[in-house]
PDB file of C-alpha atoms and ligand atoms in Angstrom:
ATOM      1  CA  UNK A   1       0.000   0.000   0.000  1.00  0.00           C
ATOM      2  CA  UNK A   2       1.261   3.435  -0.759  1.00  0.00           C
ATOM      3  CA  UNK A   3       2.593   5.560   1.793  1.00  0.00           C
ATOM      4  CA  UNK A   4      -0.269   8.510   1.085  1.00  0.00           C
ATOM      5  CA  UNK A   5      -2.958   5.431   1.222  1.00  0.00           C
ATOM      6  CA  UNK A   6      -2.144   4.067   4.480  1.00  0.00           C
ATOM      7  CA  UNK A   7      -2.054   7.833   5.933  1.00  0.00           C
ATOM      8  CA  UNK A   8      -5.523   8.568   4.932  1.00  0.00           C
ATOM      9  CA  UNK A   9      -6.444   4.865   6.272  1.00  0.00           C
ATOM     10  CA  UNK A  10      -5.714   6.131   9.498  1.00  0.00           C
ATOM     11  CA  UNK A  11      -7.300   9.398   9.054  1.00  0.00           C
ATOM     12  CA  UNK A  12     -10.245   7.541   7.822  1.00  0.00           C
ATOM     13  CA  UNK A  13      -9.879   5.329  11.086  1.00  0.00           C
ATOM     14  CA  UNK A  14      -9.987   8.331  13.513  1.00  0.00           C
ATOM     15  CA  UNK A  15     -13.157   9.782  11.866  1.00  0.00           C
ATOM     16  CA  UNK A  16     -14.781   7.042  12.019  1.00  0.00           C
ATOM     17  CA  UNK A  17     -13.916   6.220  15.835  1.00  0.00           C
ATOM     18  CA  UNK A  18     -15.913   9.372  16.044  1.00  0.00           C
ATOM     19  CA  UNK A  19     -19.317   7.818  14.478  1.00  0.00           C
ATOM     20  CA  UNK A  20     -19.106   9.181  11.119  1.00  0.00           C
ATOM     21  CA  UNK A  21     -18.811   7.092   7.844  1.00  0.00           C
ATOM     22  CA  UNK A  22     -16.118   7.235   5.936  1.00  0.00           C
ATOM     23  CA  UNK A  23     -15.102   5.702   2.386  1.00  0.00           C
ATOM     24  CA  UNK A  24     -11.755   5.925   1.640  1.00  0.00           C
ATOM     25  CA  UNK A  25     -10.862   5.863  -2.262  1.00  0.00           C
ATOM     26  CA  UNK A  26      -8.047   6.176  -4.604  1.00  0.00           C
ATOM     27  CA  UNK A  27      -8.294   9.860  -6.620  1.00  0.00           C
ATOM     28  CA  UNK A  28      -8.763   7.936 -10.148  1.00  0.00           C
ATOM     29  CA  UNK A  29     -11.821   5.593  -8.702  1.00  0.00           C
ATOM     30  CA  UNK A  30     -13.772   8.804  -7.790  1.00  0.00           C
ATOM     31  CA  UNK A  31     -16.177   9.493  -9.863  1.00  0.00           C
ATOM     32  CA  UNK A  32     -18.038  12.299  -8.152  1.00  0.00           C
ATOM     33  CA  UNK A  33     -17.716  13.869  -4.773  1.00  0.00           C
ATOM     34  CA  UNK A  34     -21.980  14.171  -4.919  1.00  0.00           C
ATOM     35  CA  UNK A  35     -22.441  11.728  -1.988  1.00  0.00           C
ATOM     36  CA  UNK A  36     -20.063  12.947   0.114  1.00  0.00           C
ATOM     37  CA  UNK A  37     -21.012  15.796   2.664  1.00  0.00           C
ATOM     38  CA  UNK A  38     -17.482  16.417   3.255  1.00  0.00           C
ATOM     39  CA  UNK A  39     -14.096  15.366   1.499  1.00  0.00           C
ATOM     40  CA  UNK A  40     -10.377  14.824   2.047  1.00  0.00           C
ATOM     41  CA  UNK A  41      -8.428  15.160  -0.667  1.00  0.00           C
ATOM     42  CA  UNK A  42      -4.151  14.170  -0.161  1.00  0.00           C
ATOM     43  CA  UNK A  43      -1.633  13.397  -2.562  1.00  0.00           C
ATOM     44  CA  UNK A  44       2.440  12.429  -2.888  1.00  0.00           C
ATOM     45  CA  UNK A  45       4.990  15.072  -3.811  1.00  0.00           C
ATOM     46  CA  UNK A  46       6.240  13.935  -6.596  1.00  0.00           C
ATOM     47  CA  UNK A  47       9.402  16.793  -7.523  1.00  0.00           C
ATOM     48  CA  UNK A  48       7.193  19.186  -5.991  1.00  0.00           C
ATOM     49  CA  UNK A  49       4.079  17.909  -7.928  1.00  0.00           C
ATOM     50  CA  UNK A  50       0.654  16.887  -6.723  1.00  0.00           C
ATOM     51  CA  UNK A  51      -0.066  13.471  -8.467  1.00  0.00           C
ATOM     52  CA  UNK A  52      -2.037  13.929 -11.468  1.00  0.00           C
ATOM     53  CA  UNK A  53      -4.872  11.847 -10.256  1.00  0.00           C
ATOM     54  CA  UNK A  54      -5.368  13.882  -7.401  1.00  0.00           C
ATOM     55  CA  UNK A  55      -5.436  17.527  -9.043  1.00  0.00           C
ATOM     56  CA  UNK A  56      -7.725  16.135 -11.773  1.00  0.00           C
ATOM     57  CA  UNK A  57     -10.004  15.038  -9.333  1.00  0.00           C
ATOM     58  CA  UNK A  58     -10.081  18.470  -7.704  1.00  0.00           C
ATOM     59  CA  UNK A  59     -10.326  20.031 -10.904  1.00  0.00           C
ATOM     60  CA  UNK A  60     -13.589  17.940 -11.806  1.00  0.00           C
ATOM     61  CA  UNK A  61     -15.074  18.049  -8.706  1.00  0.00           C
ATOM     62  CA  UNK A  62     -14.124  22.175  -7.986  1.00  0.00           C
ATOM     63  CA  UNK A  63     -17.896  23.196  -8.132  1.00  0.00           C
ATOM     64  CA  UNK A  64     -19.138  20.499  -5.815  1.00  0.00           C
ATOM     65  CA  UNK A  65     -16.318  20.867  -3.748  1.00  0.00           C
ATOM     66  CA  UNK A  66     -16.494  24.398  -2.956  1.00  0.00           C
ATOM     67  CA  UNK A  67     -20.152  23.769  -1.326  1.00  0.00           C
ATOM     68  CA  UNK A  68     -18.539  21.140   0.778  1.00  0.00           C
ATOM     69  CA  UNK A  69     -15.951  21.344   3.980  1.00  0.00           C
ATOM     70  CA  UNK A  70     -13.055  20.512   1.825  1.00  0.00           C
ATOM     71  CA  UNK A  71      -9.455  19.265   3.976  1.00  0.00           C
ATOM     72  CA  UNK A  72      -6.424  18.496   1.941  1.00  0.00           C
ATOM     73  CA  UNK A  73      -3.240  17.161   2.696  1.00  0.00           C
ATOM     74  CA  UNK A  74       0.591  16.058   0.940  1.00  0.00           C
ATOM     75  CA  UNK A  75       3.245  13.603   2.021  1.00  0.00           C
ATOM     76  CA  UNK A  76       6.803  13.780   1.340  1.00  0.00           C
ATOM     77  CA  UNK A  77       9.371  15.252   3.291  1.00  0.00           C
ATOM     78  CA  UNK A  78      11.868  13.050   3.890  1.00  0.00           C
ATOM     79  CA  UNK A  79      14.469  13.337   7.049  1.00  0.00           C
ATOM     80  CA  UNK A  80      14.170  14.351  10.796  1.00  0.00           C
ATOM     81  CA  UNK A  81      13.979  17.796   9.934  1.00  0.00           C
ATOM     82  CA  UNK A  82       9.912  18.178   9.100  1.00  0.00           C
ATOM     83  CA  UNK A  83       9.552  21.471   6.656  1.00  0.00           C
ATOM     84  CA  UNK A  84       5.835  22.528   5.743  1.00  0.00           C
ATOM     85  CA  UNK A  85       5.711  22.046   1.815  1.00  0.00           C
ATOM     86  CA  UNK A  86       4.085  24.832  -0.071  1.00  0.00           C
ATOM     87  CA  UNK A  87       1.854  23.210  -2.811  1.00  0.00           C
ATOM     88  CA  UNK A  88       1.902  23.726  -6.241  1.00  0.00           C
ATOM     89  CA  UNK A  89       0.616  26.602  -7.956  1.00  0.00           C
ATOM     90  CA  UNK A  90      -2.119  24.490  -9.628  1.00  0.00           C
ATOM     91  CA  UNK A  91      -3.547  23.269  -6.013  1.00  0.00           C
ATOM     92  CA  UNK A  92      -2.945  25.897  -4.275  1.00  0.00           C
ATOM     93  CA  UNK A  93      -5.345  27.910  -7.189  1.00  0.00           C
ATOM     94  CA  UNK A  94      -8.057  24.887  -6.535  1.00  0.00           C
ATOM     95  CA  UNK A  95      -7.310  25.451  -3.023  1.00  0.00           C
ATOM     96  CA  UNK A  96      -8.546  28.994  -3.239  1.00  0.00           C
ATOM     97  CA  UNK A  97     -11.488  28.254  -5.748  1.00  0.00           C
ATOM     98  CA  UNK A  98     -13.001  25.670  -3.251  1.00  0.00           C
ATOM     99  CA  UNK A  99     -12.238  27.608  -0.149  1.00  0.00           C
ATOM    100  CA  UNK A 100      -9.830  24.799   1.293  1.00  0.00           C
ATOM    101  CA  UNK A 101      -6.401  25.835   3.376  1.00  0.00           C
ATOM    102  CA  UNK A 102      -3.581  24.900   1.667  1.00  0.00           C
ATOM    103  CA  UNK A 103      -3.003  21.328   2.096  1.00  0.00           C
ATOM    104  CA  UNK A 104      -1.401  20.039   5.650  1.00  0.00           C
ATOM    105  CA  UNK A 105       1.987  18.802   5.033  1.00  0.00           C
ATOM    106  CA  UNK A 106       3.115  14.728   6.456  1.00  0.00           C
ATOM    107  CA  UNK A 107       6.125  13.212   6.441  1.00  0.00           C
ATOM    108  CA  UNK A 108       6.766  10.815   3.597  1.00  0.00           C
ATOM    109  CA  UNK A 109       8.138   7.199   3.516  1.00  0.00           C
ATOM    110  CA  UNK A 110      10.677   5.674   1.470  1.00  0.00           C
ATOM    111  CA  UNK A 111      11.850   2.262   1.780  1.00  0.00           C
ATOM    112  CA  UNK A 112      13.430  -0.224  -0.040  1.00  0.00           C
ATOM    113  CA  UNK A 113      10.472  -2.427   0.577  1.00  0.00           C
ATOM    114  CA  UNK A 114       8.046  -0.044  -0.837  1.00  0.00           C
ATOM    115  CA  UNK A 115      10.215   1.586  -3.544  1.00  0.00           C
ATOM    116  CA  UNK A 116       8.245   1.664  -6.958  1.00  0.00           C
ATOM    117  CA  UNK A 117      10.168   2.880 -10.103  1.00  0.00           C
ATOM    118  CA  UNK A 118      14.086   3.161 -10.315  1.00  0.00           C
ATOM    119  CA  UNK A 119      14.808   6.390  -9.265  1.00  0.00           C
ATOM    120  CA  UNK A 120      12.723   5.461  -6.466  1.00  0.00           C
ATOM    121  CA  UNK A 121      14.454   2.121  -5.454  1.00  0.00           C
ATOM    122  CA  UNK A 122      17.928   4.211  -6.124  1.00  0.00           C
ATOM    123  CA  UNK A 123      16.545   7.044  -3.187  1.00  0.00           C
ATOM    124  CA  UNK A 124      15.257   4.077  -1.199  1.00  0.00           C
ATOM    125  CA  UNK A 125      18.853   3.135  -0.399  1.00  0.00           C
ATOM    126  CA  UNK A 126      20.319   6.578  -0.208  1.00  0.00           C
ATOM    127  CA  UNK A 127      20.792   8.538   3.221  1.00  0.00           C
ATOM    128  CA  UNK A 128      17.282   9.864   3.352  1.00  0.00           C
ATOM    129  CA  UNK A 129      15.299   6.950   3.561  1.00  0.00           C
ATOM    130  CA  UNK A 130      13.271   5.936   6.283  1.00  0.00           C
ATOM    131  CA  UNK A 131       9.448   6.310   7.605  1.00  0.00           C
ATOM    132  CA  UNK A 132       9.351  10.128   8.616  1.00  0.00           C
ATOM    133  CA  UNK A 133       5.260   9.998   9.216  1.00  0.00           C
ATOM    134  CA  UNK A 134       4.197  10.921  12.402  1.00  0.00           C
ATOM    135  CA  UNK A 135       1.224   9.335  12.937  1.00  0.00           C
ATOM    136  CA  UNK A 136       0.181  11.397  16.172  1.00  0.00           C
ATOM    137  CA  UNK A 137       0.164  14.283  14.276  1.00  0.00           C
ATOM    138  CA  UNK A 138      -1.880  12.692  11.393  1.00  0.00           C
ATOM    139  CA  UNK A 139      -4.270  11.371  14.182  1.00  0.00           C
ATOM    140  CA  UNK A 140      -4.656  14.761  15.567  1.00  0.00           C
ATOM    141  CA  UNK A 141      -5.267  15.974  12.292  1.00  0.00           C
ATOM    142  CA  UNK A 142      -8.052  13.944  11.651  1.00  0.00           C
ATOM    143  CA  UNK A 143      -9.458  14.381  15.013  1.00  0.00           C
ATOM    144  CA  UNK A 144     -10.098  18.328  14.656  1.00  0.00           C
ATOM    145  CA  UNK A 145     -11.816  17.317  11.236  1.00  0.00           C
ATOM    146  CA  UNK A 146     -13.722  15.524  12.915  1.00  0.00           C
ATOM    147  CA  UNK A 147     -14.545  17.761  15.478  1.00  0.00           C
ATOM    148  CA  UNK A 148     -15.251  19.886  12.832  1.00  0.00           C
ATOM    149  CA  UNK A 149     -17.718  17.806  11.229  1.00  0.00           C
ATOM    150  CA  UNK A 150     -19.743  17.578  14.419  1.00  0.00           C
ATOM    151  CA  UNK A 151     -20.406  20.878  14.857  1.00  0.00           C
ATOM    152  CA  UNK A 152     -21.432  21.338  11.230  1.00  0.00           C
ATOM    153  CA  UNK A 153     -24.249  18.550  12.078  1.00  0.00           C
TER     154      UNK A 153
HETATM  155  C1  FMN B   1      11.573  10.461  -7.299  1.00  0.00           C
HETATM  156  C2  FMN B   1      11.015  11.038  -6.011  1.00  0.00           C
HETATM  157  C3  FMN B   1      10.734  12.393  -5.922  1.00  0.00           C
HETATM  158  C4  FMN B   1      10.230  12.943  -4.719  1.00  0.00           C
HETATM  159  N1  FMN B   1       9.982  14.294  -4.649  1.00  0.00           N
HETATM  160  C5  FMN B   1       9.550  14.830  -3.477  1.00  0.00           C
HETATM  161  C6  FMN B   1       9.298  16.239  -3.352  1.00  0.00           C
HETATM  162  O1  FMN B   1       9.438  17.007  -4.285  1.00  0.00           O
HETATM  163  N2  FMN B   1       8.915  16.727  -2.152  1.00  0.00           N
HETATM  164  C7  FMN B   1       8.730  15.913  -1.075  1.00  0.00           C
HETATM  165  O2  FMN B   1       8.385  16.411  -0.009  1.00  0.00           O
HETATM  166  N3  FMN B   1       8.922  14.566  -1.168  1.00  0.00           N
HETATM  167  C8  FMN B   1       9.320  14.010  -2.327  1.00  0.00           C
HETATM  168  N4  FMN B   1       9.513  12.654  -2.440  1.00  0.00           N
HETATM  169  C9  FMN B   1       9.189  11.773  -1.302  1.00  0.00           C
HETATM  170  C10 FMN B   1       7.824  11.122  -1.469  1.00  0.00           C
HETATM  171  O3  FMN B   1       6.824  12.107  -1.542  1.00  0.00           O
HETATM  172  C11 FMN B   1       7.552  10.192  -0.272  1.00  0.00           C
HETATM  173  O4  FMN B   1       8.352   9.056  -0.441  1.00  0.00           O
HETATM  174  C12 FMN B   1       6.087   9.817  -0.155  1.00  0.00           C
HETATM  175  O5  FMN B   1       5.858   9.235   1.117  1.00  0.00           O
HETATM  176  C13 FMN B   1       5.631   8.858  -1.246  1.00  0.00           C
HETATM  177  O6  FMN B   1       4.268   8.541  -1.065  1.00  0.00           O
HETATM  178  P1  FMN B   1       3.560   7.322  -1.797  1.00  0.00           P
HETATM  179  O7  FMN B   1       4.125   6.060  -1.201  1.00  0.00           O
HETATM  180  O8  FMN B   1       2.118   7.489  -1.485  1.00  0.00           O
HETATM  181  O9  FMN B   1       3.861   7.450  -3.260  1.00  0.00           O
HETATM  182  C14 FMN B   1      10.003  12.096  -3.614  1.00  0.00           C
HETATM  183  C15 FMN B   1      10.268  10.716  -3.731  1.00  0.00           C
HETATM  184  C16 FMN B   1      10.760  10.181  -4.910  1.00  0.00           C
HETATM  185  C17 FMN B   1      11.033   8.714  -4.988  1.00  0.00           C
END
């Protein structure tokens, strides 16, 4: 499972612990945010990119998203020393357009277990590989969103 997937498992996890349902899907199975009262949208950095499957979903969903509470999030940083990552120009735009914050930056992960692609694999076994999600701070995270959601009831 991909590093971004298994961080919004957990943030799924947390909302849920606090009785509300919550699918979570890859960008390119989503078809339309319509059913959704609320959405979480996250994403890799990829050389400073948003995957393309994420931004395309927020590009085709933009209308319905900006009548929604809208959360978005990135992983990547790799290393001890946690930086905030701006987001692309492109998402940060959407941002704006669907009245989100800029997206909440997590640590990334990169293993040599879970290395896809060569460059990646190469990276994997370079100096800064490692887990650097903190999955308290993902958990609280998800717990003021879901605090949020609450009081929007
Ligand atoms: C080729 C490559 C480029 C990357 N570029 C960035 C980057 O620009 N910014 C960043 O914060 N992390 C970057 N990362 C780290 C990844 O975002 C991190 O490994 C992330 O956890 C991958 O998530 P995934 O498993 O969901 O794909 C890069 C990793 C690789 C392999």
């Amino acid at each position: 499972m991909s590093g971004t997937r298994e961080i919004a498992e957990a943030i799924a996890a947390r909302i849920r612990a606090s009785s509300h349902e919550v699918d979570v899907l890859d960008a390119a199975d989503v078809r339309s945010v319509l059913p959704y009262k609320a959405v979480i949208v996250g994403s890799a950095l990829y050389a400073g990119r948003w995957r393309p499957e994420a931004v395309k979903l927020l590009q085709r969903n933009a209308d319905l998203l900006a009548r929604r509470p809208v959360w978005l999030f990135h992983s990547g940083p790799l290393g001890t020393e946690q930086v905030p990552q701006r987001a692309p120009r492109k998402v940060r735009d959407l941002a704006a357009r669907i009245g989100a914050d800029e997206p909440k930056t997590f640590g990334g992960r990169l293993t040599p277990q879970t290395a896809v692609g060569f460059f990646a694999k190469k990276m994997a076994n370079g100096p800064m590989a490692g887990d650097y999600r903190d999955w308290d701070e993902i958990e609280l995270w998800a717990y003021e969103i879901a605090q949020q959601l609450v009081s929007a009831r």
